[in-house]
Short mmCIF file of C-alpha atoms in Angstrom, two decimals:
data_model
loop_
_atom_site.label_atom_id
_atom_site.label_comp_id
_atom_site.label_asym_id
_atom_site.label_seq_id
_atom_site.Cartn_x
_atom_site.Cartn_y
_atom_site.Cartn_z
CA MET A 22 12.33 -6.62 16.81
CA VAL A 23 12.96 -3.74 19.18
CA LEU A 24 15.43 -1.09 18.12
CA PRO A 25 16.07 1.12 21.17
CA GLY A 26 17.33 4.65 21.12
CA LEU A 27 15.64 5.89 17.91
CA SER A 28 12.96 8.54 17.76
CA ALA A 29 10.59 10.10 15.25
CA THR A 30 11.97 12.88 13.05
CA VAL A 31 9.00 15.17 13.69
CA ALA A 32 5.91 14.26 15.68
CA VAL A 33 3.12 16.80 15.76
CA GLY A 34 0.60 16.11 18.50
CA ALA A 35 2.53 13.08 19.73
CA ALA A 36 5.76 12.59 21.60
CA SER A 37 8.70 10.95 19.87
CA ALA A 38 8.83 7.26 20.69
CA PRO A 39 11.09 4.21 20.65
CA LEU A 40 10.56 1.90 17.70
CA ALA A 41 9.75 -1.64 16.66
CA LEU A 42 10.42 -3.19 13.28
CA HIS A 43 7.72 -3.69 10.65
CA ARG A 44 8.69 -5.16 7.32
CA PRO A 45 7.63 -4.54 3.71
CA LEU A 46 6.21 -7.29 1.57
CA GLN A 47 9.12 -9.23 0.14
CA THR A 48 9.58 -12.07 -2.33
CA PRO A 49 12.27 -14.75 -2.20
CA LEU A 50 13.31 -14.14 -5.81
CA GLU A 51 13.92 -10.99 -7.81
CA PRO A 52 10.36 -9.71 -8.41
CA PRO A 53 9.41 -10.91 -11.90
CA ASN A 54 7.29 -7.91 -12.83
CA SER A 55 8.98 -4.87 -11.33
CA ASN A 56 9.21 -3.32 -14.80
CA LEU A 57 5.59 -4.27 -15.66
CA ALA A 58 6.71 -5.95 -18.92
CA GLY A 59 4.36 -8.79 -19.80
CA ALA A 60 2.46 -8.39 -16.52
CA PHE A 61 -1.26 -9.08 -16.23
CA ALA A 62 -3.92 -9.92 -13.66
CA PHE A 63 -7.23 -11.67 -14.28
CA VAL A 64 -9.60 -11.34 -11.30
CA SER A 65 -12.95 -13.11 -11.09
CA ASN A 66 -15.15 -12.91 -7.97
CA PHE A 67 -18.63 -13.05 -9.60
CA GLU A 68 -19.84 -10.18 -7.42
CA ASP A 69 -21.81 -8.85 -10.41
CA LEU A 70 -23.50 -12.27 -10.86
CA ARG A 71 -21.98 -12.53 -14.34
CA MET A 72 -19.49 -14.99 -15.82
CA ASP A 73 -16.59 -12.49 -15.49
CA GLY A 74 -14.97 -13.56 -18.74
CA TRP A 75 -15.36 -17.33 -18.28
CA GLN A 76 -16.67 -19.34 -21.22
CA ALA A 77 -17.90 -22.92 -21.14
CA ILE A 78 -16.18 -24.83 -23.94
CA GLN A 79 -17.47 -28.21 -22.81
CA GLY A 80 -20.77 -28.68 -21.01
CA SER A 81 -22.31 -25.67 -19.24
CA ALA A 82 -21.73 -23.59 -16.13
CA LYS A 83 -23.58 -20.78 -14.36
CA VAL A 84 -23.13 -18.23 -11.59
CA VAL A 85 -25.03 -19.03 -8.38
CA THR A 86 -25.49 -17.41 -4.98
CA ASN A 87 -25.70 -20.75 -3.15
CA PRO A 88 -23.30 -22.10 -2.14
CA ALA A 89 -21.58 -18.78 -1.52
CA TYR A 90 -18.11 -18.21 -0.15
CA ASN A 91 -18.78 -15.92 2.83
CA GLY A 92 -21.38 -14.15 0.68
CA GLU A 93 -19.40 -14.25 -2.56
CA PRO A 94 -21.27 -15.86 -5.51
CA SER A 95 -19.61 -18.77 -7.30
CA LEU A 96 -19.25 -20.40 -10.70
CA GLN A 97 -21.17 -23.67 -10.54
CA SER A 98 -19.79 -26.41 -12.77
CA LYS A 99 -21.46 -29.78 -13.24
CA ALA A 100 -20.11 -32.88 -14.94
CA THR A 101 -22.85 -34.76 -16.78
CA GLY A 102 -22.52 -38.49 -17.04
CA MET A 103 -19.10 -39.20 -18.50
CA GLU A 104 -18.67 -35.66 -19.86
CA THR A 105 -16.25 -33.35 -18.08
CA GLN A 106 -17.28 -29.70 -17.80
CA ILE A 107 -14.56 -27.20 -18.83
CA ASP A 108 -14.44 -23.39 -18.58
CA VAL A 109 -11.69 -21.09 -19.83
CA ALA A 110 -10.93 -17.38 -19.46
CA SER A 111 -8.29 -15.33 -21.25
CA GLN A 112 -9.44 -11.73 -20.81
CA GLY A 113 -6.34 -9.52 -20.50
CA PHE A 114 -3.96 -12.51 -20.56
CA LYS A 115 -0.44 -12.11 -21.88
CA THR A 116 1.38 -15.23 -22.99
CA GLY A 117 5.05 -16.08 -22.80
CA ASP A 118 5.65 -15.19 -19.14
CA ARG A 119 7.99 -17.38 -17.13
CA PHE A 120 6.30 -16.96 -13.75
CA LEU A 121 2.58 -17.02 -12.89
CA SER A 122 0.40 -17.47 -9.82
CA PHE A 123 -3.19 -18.56 -9.54
CA GLN A 124 -5.69 -19.07 -6.74
CA ALA A 125 -9.31 -20.14 -6.24
CA GLU A 126 -11.77 -21.00 -3.53
CA VAL A 127 -13.30 -24.40 -4.33
CA HIS A 128 -16.45 -25.99 -2.87
CA VAL A 129 -15.98 -29.58 -3.91
CA GLY A 130 -18.79 -31.43 -2.08
CA SER A 131 -18.78 -35.02 -3.32
CA GLY A 132 -17.34 -34.10 -6.70
CA ALA A 133 -13.89 -33.54 -8.16
CA GLY A 134 -12.76 -30.14 -9.42
CA TRP A 135 -9.64 -28.60 -11.00
CA VAL A 136 -8.25 -25.08 -11.38
CA GLY A 137 -5.15 -23.70 -13.05
CA LEU A 138 -3.77 -22.89 -16.49
CA GLY A 139 -4.80 -24.27 -19.83
CA ARG A 140 -4.49 -24.05 -23.58
CA GLY A 141 -8.05 -24.19 -24.84
CA SER A 142 -9.61 -27.52 -23.86
CA THR A 143 -6.26 -28.88 -22.65
CA ALA A 144 -4.90 -28.24 -19.15
CA VAL A 145 -1.20 -27.44 -18.74
CA ALA A 146 -0.89 -26.88 -14.93
CA VAL A 147 -3.71 -27.73 -12.52
CA ILE A 148 -4.58 -28.44 -8.89
CA GLY A 149 -7.48 -30.75 -8.15
CA VAL A 150 -9.55 -31.56 -5.06
CA ASN A 151 -11.54 -34.73 -4.48
CA GLY A 152 -12.87 -35.05 -0.94
CA ASN A 153 -9.99 -33.99 1.28
CA GLN A 154 -7.34 -35.13 -1.20
CA VAL A 155 -5.28 -32.65 -3.24
CA TRP A 156 -3.90 -33.57 -6.66
CA ALA A 157 -1.54 -31.66 -8.94
CA GLY A 158 0.06 -32.00 -12.35
CA GLY A 159 -0.03 -30.88 -15.95
CA THR A 160 -3.47 -32.36 -16.62
CA PRO A 161 -6.10 -34.17 -14.53
CA SER A 162 -5.18 -37.47 -16.19
CA THR A 163 -1.45 -37.13 -15.37
CA ALA A 164 -1.86 -35.52 -11.91
CA THR A 165 -0.67 -37.28 -8.77
CA ARG A 166 -1.94 -37.00 -5.21
CA VAL A 167 0.22 -34.47 -3.34
CA GLY A 168 -1.47 -34.35 0.07
CA THR A 169 -4.60 -33.69 2.07
CA VAL A 170 -6.51 -30.52 2.87
CA PRO A 171 -5.26 -29.10 6.20
CA SER A 172 -7.49 -29.46 9.24
CA PRO A 173 -8.51 -27.44 11.12
CA THR A 174 -8.66 -24.20 9.11
CA VAL A 175 -10.80 -21.05 9.25
CA GLN A 176 -12.20 -21.63 5.76
CA PRO A 177 -16.02 -21.79 5.63
CA ALA A 178 -17.35 -25.34 5.80
CA GLY A 179 -16.90 -27.17 2.52
CA TRP A 180 -14.50 -24.64 0.96
CA VAL A 181 -10.80 -25.10 0.19
CA TYR A 182 -8.41 -22.28 -0.72
CA LEU A 183 -6.00 -23.41 -3.44
CA SER A 184 -3.04 -21.42 -4.75
CA ALA A 185 0.10 -22.09 -6.75
CA ASN A 186 3.20 -20.61 -8.33
CA VAL A 187 4.11 -21.88 -11.80
CA TYR A 188 7.61 -21.09 -13.02
CA ALA A 189 10.30 -21.89 -15.60
CA SER A 190 13.67 -23.24 -14.52
CA VAL A 191 16.52 -22.84 -17.01
CA SER A 192 19.51 -25.19 -16.97
CA PRO A 193 22.95 -23.68 -16.19
CA ASN A 194 23.97 -23.91 -19.85
CA GLY A 195 20.74 -22.18 -20.91
CA LYS A 196 19.78 -24.99 -23.30
CA THR A 197 16.94 -26.61 -21.33
CA THR A 198 13.85 -25.07 -19.74
CA ASN A 199 11.68 -27.10 -17.38
CA TRP A 200 8.42 -25.94 -15.80
CA TYR A 201 7.39 -26.60 -12.20
CA MET A 202 4.54 -25.77 -9.85
CA ASP A 203 4.50 -25.19 -6.08
CA VAL A 204 1.11 -26.08 -4.57
CA TYR A 205 -0.63 -24.66 -1.48
CA ALA A 206 -3.93 -25.46 0.23
CA ASP A 207 -5.51 -23.33 2.99
CA ARG A 208 -2.08 -22.00 4.03
CA THR A 209 1.18 -20.69 2.57
CA ASP A 210 3.53 -21.10 5.53
CA GLN A 211 3.94 -24.66 4.22
CA ALA A 212 3.60 -25.82 0.63
CA ILE A 213 1.61 -28.98 0.21
CA GLN A 214 4.10 -29.88 -2.55
CA THR A 215 6.90 -28.06 -4.38
CA GLY A 216 8.49 -28.79 -7.72
CA VAL A 217 5.53 -30.56 -9.35
CA SER A 218 6.50 -31.13 -12.98
CA VAL A 219 4.21 -29.31 -15.45
CA PRO A 220 6.18 -29.64 -18.71
CA ASN A 221 3.74 -27.80 -20.98
CA ALA A 222 2.92 -24.89 -18.64
CA GLY A 223 4.83 -22.44 -20.83
CA THR A 224 2.23 -22.87 -23.57
CA TYR A 225 -0.61 -21.48 -21.41
CA THR A 226 -3.21 -19.23 -23.03
CA ASP A 227 -6.05 -19.32 -20.48
CA GLY A 228 -7.23 -19.73 -16.97
CA TRP A 229 -8.77 -23.19 -16.68
CA VAL A 230 -11.57 -24.67 -14.53
CA SER A 231 -12.90 -28.19 -14.89
CA THR A 232 -15.24 -30.51 -13.04
CA THR A 233 -14.66 -34.20 -13.67
CA SER A 234 -17.41 -35.57 -11.43
CA ARG A 235 -20.66 -34.32 -9.90
CA THR A 236 -20.98 -30.58 -9.05
CA VAL A 237 -18.20 -28.25 -7.89
CA ASP A 238 -18.30 -24.48 -7.23
CA TYR A 239 -15.40 -22.04 -7.78
CA THR A 240 -14.87 -18.41 -6.81
CA ASN A 241 -12.27 -15.78 -5.86
CA ILE A 242 -10.28 -16.84 -8.92
CA VAL A 243 -7.11 -14.90 -9.76
CA VAL A 244 -4.57 -15.71 -12.47
CA THR A 245 -1.64 -13.32 -12.66
CA THR A 246 2.07 -12.70 -13.11
CA TYR A 247 2.04 -11.26 -9.58
CA GLU A 248 3.22 -13.65 -6.84
CA ILE A 249 0.29 -14.68 -4.60
CA PRO A 250 1.54 -17.47 -2.28
CA THR A 251 4.99 -17.10 -0.74
CA SER A 252 6.92 -19.09 1.85
CA ILE A 253 9.92 -17.54 3.60
CA PRO A 254 10.50 -19.47 6.86
CA GLY A 255 11.22 -17.13 9.76
CA TYR A 256 10.02 -14.00 7.98
CA ASN A 257 7.11 -11.99 9.37
CA ASN A 258 3.82 -13.73 8.54
CA MET A 259 1.52 -11.43 6.56
CA ASP A 260 -1.27 -11.29 4.03
CA GLY A 261 -3.30 -8.56 2.37
CA TYR A 262 -4.35 -6.90 -0.87
CA GLY A 263 -2.67 -4.42 -3.20
CA GLN A 264 0.62 -3.89 -5.03
CA GLY A 265 4.04 -2.44 -4.27
CA SER A 266 7.46 -3.09 -2.73
CA GLY A 267 8.60 -4.49 -6.07
CA LEU A 268 5.66 -6.90 -6.38
CA LEU A 269 3.31 -5.37 -8.92
CA VAL A 270 1.46 -5.62 -12.19
CA GLN A 271 0.68 -1.95 -12.66
CA LEU A 272 1.44 1.45 -11.19
CA LEU A 273 -1.38 3.63 -9.90
CA PRO A 274 -1.63 7.18 -11.23
CA ALA A 275 0.47 9.49 -9.07
CA PHE A 276 -1.55 10.27 -5.92
CA THR A 277 -0.98 12.14 -2.67
CA THR A 278 -3.51 10.61 -0.24
CA LEU A 279 -4.33 7.04 0.69
CA SER A 280 -7.42 6.68 2.88
CA ALA A 281 -9.23 3.72 4.41
CA SER A 282 -11.65 2.66 7.10
CA MET A 283 -10.86 -0.11 9.57
CA THR A 284 -13.29 -2.05 11.77
CA LEU A 285 -11.82 -4.11 14.62
CA SER A 286 -14.64 -6.55 15.26
CA ASP A 287 -12.89 -8.55 17.99
CA TRP A 288 -9.43 -9.71 19.00
CA ASN A 289 -7.84 -11.88 21.66
CA VAL A 290 -4.05 -11.84 21.78
CA PRO A 291 -1.60 -12.92 24.52
CA GLN A 292 1.24 -10.43 23.97
CA THR A 293 1.75 -6.72 23.24
CA GLY A 294 3.32 -5.49 20.01
CA ILE A 295 3.22 -8.73 17.98
CA LEU A 296 0.10 -8.59 15.75
CA SER A 297 -0.73 -5.52 13.66
CA PHE A 298 -3.17 -4.39 10.94
CA GLN A 299 -2.10 -1.64 8.54
CA ILE A 300 -2.15 0.24 5.24
CA ASN A 301 0.91 1.16 3.17
CA ALA A 302 1.62 3.91 0.63
CA MET A 303 4.82 3.94 -1.43
CA ASN A 304 6.54 6.52 -3.56
CA TRP A 305 8.12 5.61 -6.92
CA TYR A 306 11.16 3.97 -5.36
CA GLY A 307 9.20 2.10 -2.69
CA THR A 308 6.60 0.89 -5.21
CA THR A 309 9.05 -0.54 -7.71
CA ARG A 310 11.57 -2.02 -5.24
CA SER A 311 11.45 -4.18 -2.14
CA SER A 312 12.84 -1.44 0.07
CA CYS A 313 12.26 0.41 3.32
CA LYS A 314 13.00 3.65 1.47
CA GLY A 315 9.87 5.46 0.31
CA PHE A 316 7.70 3.00 2.28
CA PHE A 317 5.06 4.65 4.50
CA GLN A 318 2.91 2.55 6.83
CA LEU A 319 0.04 3.44 9.15
CA GLY A 320 -1.66 1.00 11.46
CA ILE A 321 -2.36 -0.37 14.91
CA ASP A 322 -1.07 -3.13 17.12
CA LEU A 323 -3.76 -5.44 18.47
CA ASP A 324 -2.88 -5.86 22.13
CA PRO A 325 -4.19 -7.78 25.16
CA ASN A 326 -7.17 -6.65 27.24
CA GLY A 327 -8.90 -4.86 24.36
CA ASN A 328 -6.05 -2.39 23.82
CA ILE A 329 -4.79 -1.01 20.52
CA ALA A 330 -1.59 0.96 19.87
CA PRO A 331 -1.41 3.28 16.80
CA TRP A 332 1.88 3.73 14.95
CA TYR A 333 3.39 4.85 11.65
CA VAL A 334 6.53 4.12 9.60
CA PRO A 335 8.06 7.33 8.20
CA GLY A 336 9.45 6.12 4.89
CA VAL A 337 12.81 4.84 6.14
CA ASN A 338 14.09 1.84 8.12
CA CYS A 339 10.72 -0.01 8.19
CA VAL A 340 10.59 0.95 11.86
CA ALA A 341 7.35 1.76 13.68
CA HIS A 342 7.03 5.07 15.53
CA TYR A 343 4.29 4.85 18.13
CA PHE A 344 1.89 7.73 18.65
CA LEU A 345 2.28 8.39 22.38
CA ASN A 346 0.99 10.93 24.86
CA SER A 347 4.14 10.40 26.91
CA ASN A 348 7.48 8.64 26.60
CA ASN A 349 6.88 4.97 27.36
CA PRO A 350 8.95 1.79 27.00
CA ALA A 351 9.89 0.53 23.53
CA ILE A 352 6.49 -0.87 22.52
CA SER A 353 3.43 1.18 23.39
CA PRO A 354 0.89 -0.57 25.66
CA GLY A 355 -1.82 1.34 23.79
CA PHE A 356 -5.24 2.28 25.10
CA PRO A 357 -8.59 0.51 25.57
CA SER A 358 -10.87 0.48 22.53
CA PRO A 359 -14.11 -1.53 22.37
CA ALA A 360 -14.90 -4.52 20.16
CA GLY A 361 -16.35 -3.15 16.93
CA THR A 362 -13.96 -0.17 17.01
CA GLN A 363 -14.14 1.92 13.84
CA LEU A 364 -11.04 3.78 12.69
CA THR A 365 -10.33 6.09 9.77
CA LEU A 366 -6.77 6.24 8.46
CA SER A 367 -4.97 8.47 5.98
CA ILE A 368 -1.42 8.93 4.69
CA THR A 369 -0.98 12.25 2.85
CA ASP A 370 1.90 13.72 0.90
CA ASN A 371 1.59 17.47 1.57
CA PRO A 372 3.99 19.08 -0.96
CA SER A 373 3.19 22.67 0.01
CA ALA A 374 4.34 21.96 3.57
CA GLY A 375 7.10 19.53 2.57
CA MET A 376 5.66 16.88 4.86
CA VAL A 377 3.94 13.50 4.91
CA ASP A 378 1.00 13.49 7.33
CA PHE A 379 -0.26 10.41 9.19
CA THR A 380 -3.73 10.48 10.79
CA ILE A 381 -5.80 7.91 12.68
CA VAL A 382 -9.18 8.74 14.19
CA ASP A 383 -10.78 6.23 16.55
CA ARG A 384 -14.48 6.99 16.14
CA SER A 385 -15.37 4.62 18.97
CA VAL A 386 -13.61 6.51 21.76
CA HIS A 387 -13.48 10.12 22.97
CA GLY A 388 -10.90 12.33 24.60
CA ALA A 389 -7.12 12.17 24.21
CA ASP A 390 -7.13 8.76 22.51
CA ARG A 391 -9.54 9.68 19.70
CA THR A 392 -7.24 11.47 17.22
CA TRP A 393 -3.61 10.67 16.43
CA PHE A 394 -1.54 12.82 14.08
CA ALA A 395 2.11 13.02 13.10
CA ALA A 396 4.03 14.71 10.28
CA ILE A 397 7.53 14.05 8.99
CA PRO A 398 9.61 16.09 6.51
CA TYR A 399 9.42 14.82 2.94
CA ALA A 400 10.64 16.00 -0.45
CA GLY A 401 10.21 12.88 -2.59
CA THR A 402 7.87 11.83 -5.38
CA GLU A 403 4.14 11.35 -5.11
CA PHE A 404 2.79 7.88 -4.26
CA PHE A 405 2.36 5.16 -6.93
CA GLY A 406 1.43 2.00 -5.02
CA THR A 407 -0.46 0.74 -2.00
CA TYR A 408 -1.23 -2.48 -0.19
CA THR A 409 -2.73 -3.59 3.11
CA GLN A 410 -1.54 -6.22 5.53
CA ILE A 411 -2.00 -8.06 8.74
CA GLU A 412 1.42 -8.88 10.18
CA TRP A 413 2.72 -11.17 12.93
CA GLN A 414 6.28 -10.94 14.24
CA PRO A 415 7.76 -14.39 15.01
CA CYS A 416 11.03 -12.91 16.22
CA CYS A 417 9.55 -11.66 19.47
CA SER A 418 6.46 -13.72 20.19
CA LEU A 419 6.38 -15.94 23.26
CA TYR A 420 3.32 -17.76 21.90
CA PRO A 421 2.50 -19.62 18.65
CA ILE A 422 0.69 -17.75 15.90
CA GLY A 423 -2.49 -19.79 16.44
CA ASP A 424 -2.89 -18.17 19.90
CA TYR A 425 -3.52 -14.77 18.26
CA HIS A 426 -7.12 -14.26 17.15
CA PHE A 427 -8.50 -11.30 15.19
CA ASN A 428 -11.55 -10.48 13.10
CA GLY A 429 -11.68 -7.17 11.26
CA THR A 430 -12.36 -5.31 8.05
CA LEU A 431 -10.46 -2.88 5.86
CA ASP A 432 -12.72 -1.02 3.44
CA HIS A 433 -13.34 2.30 1.68
CA MET A 434 -9.84 1.95 0.23
CA ALA A 435 -9.24 4.98 -2.01
CA VAL A 436 -6.54 7.27 -3.38
CA SER A 437 -6.81 10.93 -4.31
CA GLY A 438 -4.78 14.03 -5.20
CA GLY A 439 -1.74 14.12 -7.43
CA ASN A 440 -2.68 13.30 -11.03
CA LEU A 441 -6.21 12.31 -10.03
CA SER A 442 -9.04 14.77 -10.65
CA ALA A 443 -11.34 12.91 -8.25
CA THR A 444 -11.11 10.28 -5.52
CA MET A 445 -10.37 6.86 -7.01
CA PRO A 446 -11.80 3.86 -5.12
CA LEU A 447 -9.46 0.86 -5.21
CA THR A 448 -11.10 -2.18 -6.78
CA SER A 449 -10.19 -5.85 -7.05
CA SER A 450 -8.53 -5.33 -10.45
CA TYR A 451 -5.73 -3.47 -8.64
CA MET A 452 -6.01 -4.90 -5.11
CA LEU A 453 -4.42 -8.26 -5.80
CA PRO A 454 -4.04 -10.81 -2.97
CA PHE A 455 -0.76 -11.91 -1.42
CA ALA A 456 -0.18 -14.49 1.30
CA LEU A 457 3.30 -14.68 2.84
CA ASP A 458 3.64 -17.53 5.35
CA MET A 459 -0.12 -17.39 5.94
CA PRO A 460 -1.11 -20.00 8.58
CA PRO A 461 -4.34 -22.06 8.36
CA SER A 462 -5.81 -19.91 11.17
CA TRP A 463 -5.85 -16.86 8.82
CA SER A 464 -8.06 -15.92 5.89
CA ILE A 465 -8.25 -12.73 3.79
CA ASN A 466 -11.55 -13.82 2.24
CA TYR A 467 -12.25 -12.02 -1.05
CA TYR A 468 -11.98 -8.37 -2.09
CA ILE A 469 -15.46 -6.82 -2.24
CA ASP A 470 -15.73 -4.15 -4.93
CA SER A 471 -19.01 -2.77 -3.57
CA VAL A 472 -17.26 -1.62 -0.38
CA ASN A 473 -13.68 -1.44 -1.74
CA GLY A 474 -12.36 -3.71 0.96
CA TYR A 475 -12.29 -7.13 2.59
CA HIS A 476 -12.77 -9.04 5.82
CA GLN A 477 -9.67 -10.40 7.55
CA VAL A 478 -9.50 -13.32 9.95
CA GLY A 479 -6.12 -13.62 11.64
#
């Protein structure tokens, strides 16, 4: 959305520029965990080749490197004869919450596998896959078929991405509480089924994995009070990792610098100013509320003909200010940068100068387009939250989202300064996934702790 006639407050080393709208992560309901009460996140990606808190309570399971989900090891579960294999995990769980999300990547092969919430050996809210059929319900025995796995998708062959929101619905007189589940497979722009009845979900105590036939593999498992899949028709499509804008489990220690590396492996897009890749830092207000206030973004548009256009959002209005060498029309056409471009990005609260500094260095080019810097006046709090995102703007695109293709990586995610005595790499325990209207042509893969980042397909 173009907003003409506005300019940057202060731009050092770049001319002030017209603006385009970029939006913060937003949820359709009042964020359930903005005060952190009762919040938790259980993250299991088996990167350390250990069970990550999972325990087999029926049959046996093990961690394997084949099949792997784009290099991520998996929990291999095998049903033996008539015996179902069941694994549970409860590390860090808090009970009694009225809203939870879970996700998993599942390699089902010729078997049948289930993921979700349980109470010991009993399931209370699960999604199952058998072939290309998706099932959902309180338990495998009471589940009903809710649809088929989307095709085509960008998931690796044999893998299905499952996610769900499980929530309590209270009657108007407050006397009755019913539990429901919204189910997603390989996309979140459309639910495969909403309002699946899961009457005992409120009694959950564990994450729950079960294989009812043959061998099934599971990985990238997250169970949390944070909202993972979200559908808001017409809103900007986006996905990423991290916490903030009112959607959070925990606050980071106060910090003053967010830094990251970005690799733009390849992209092919039909229109300028529609698809972007970015990092976000938020002060106290911006972290705990879905707000444009205290919300600082830094990123690039992915444009046609191998161009990229750097920009920043200065903590107000959610409006992008393009770094420009001259005054150009509303959306910058950018500059040529080769496939495999490597960028470094940083957002820094500089209290001694009363400024927030934005810096992008394109290490793959030289000359005037290599370094981009801007500073804006700031007298607010330090930063307390961060997340990343790829973002597509449906308001202005002349082409469908599937016509935009991108492969890239965000890694070396870290925060420093403020209350931190040393640089703090951001790991998967904090960098939780979100997927808002994510189409089947996108994938955020899994968060890799060894590089503090992830690979994005969009």
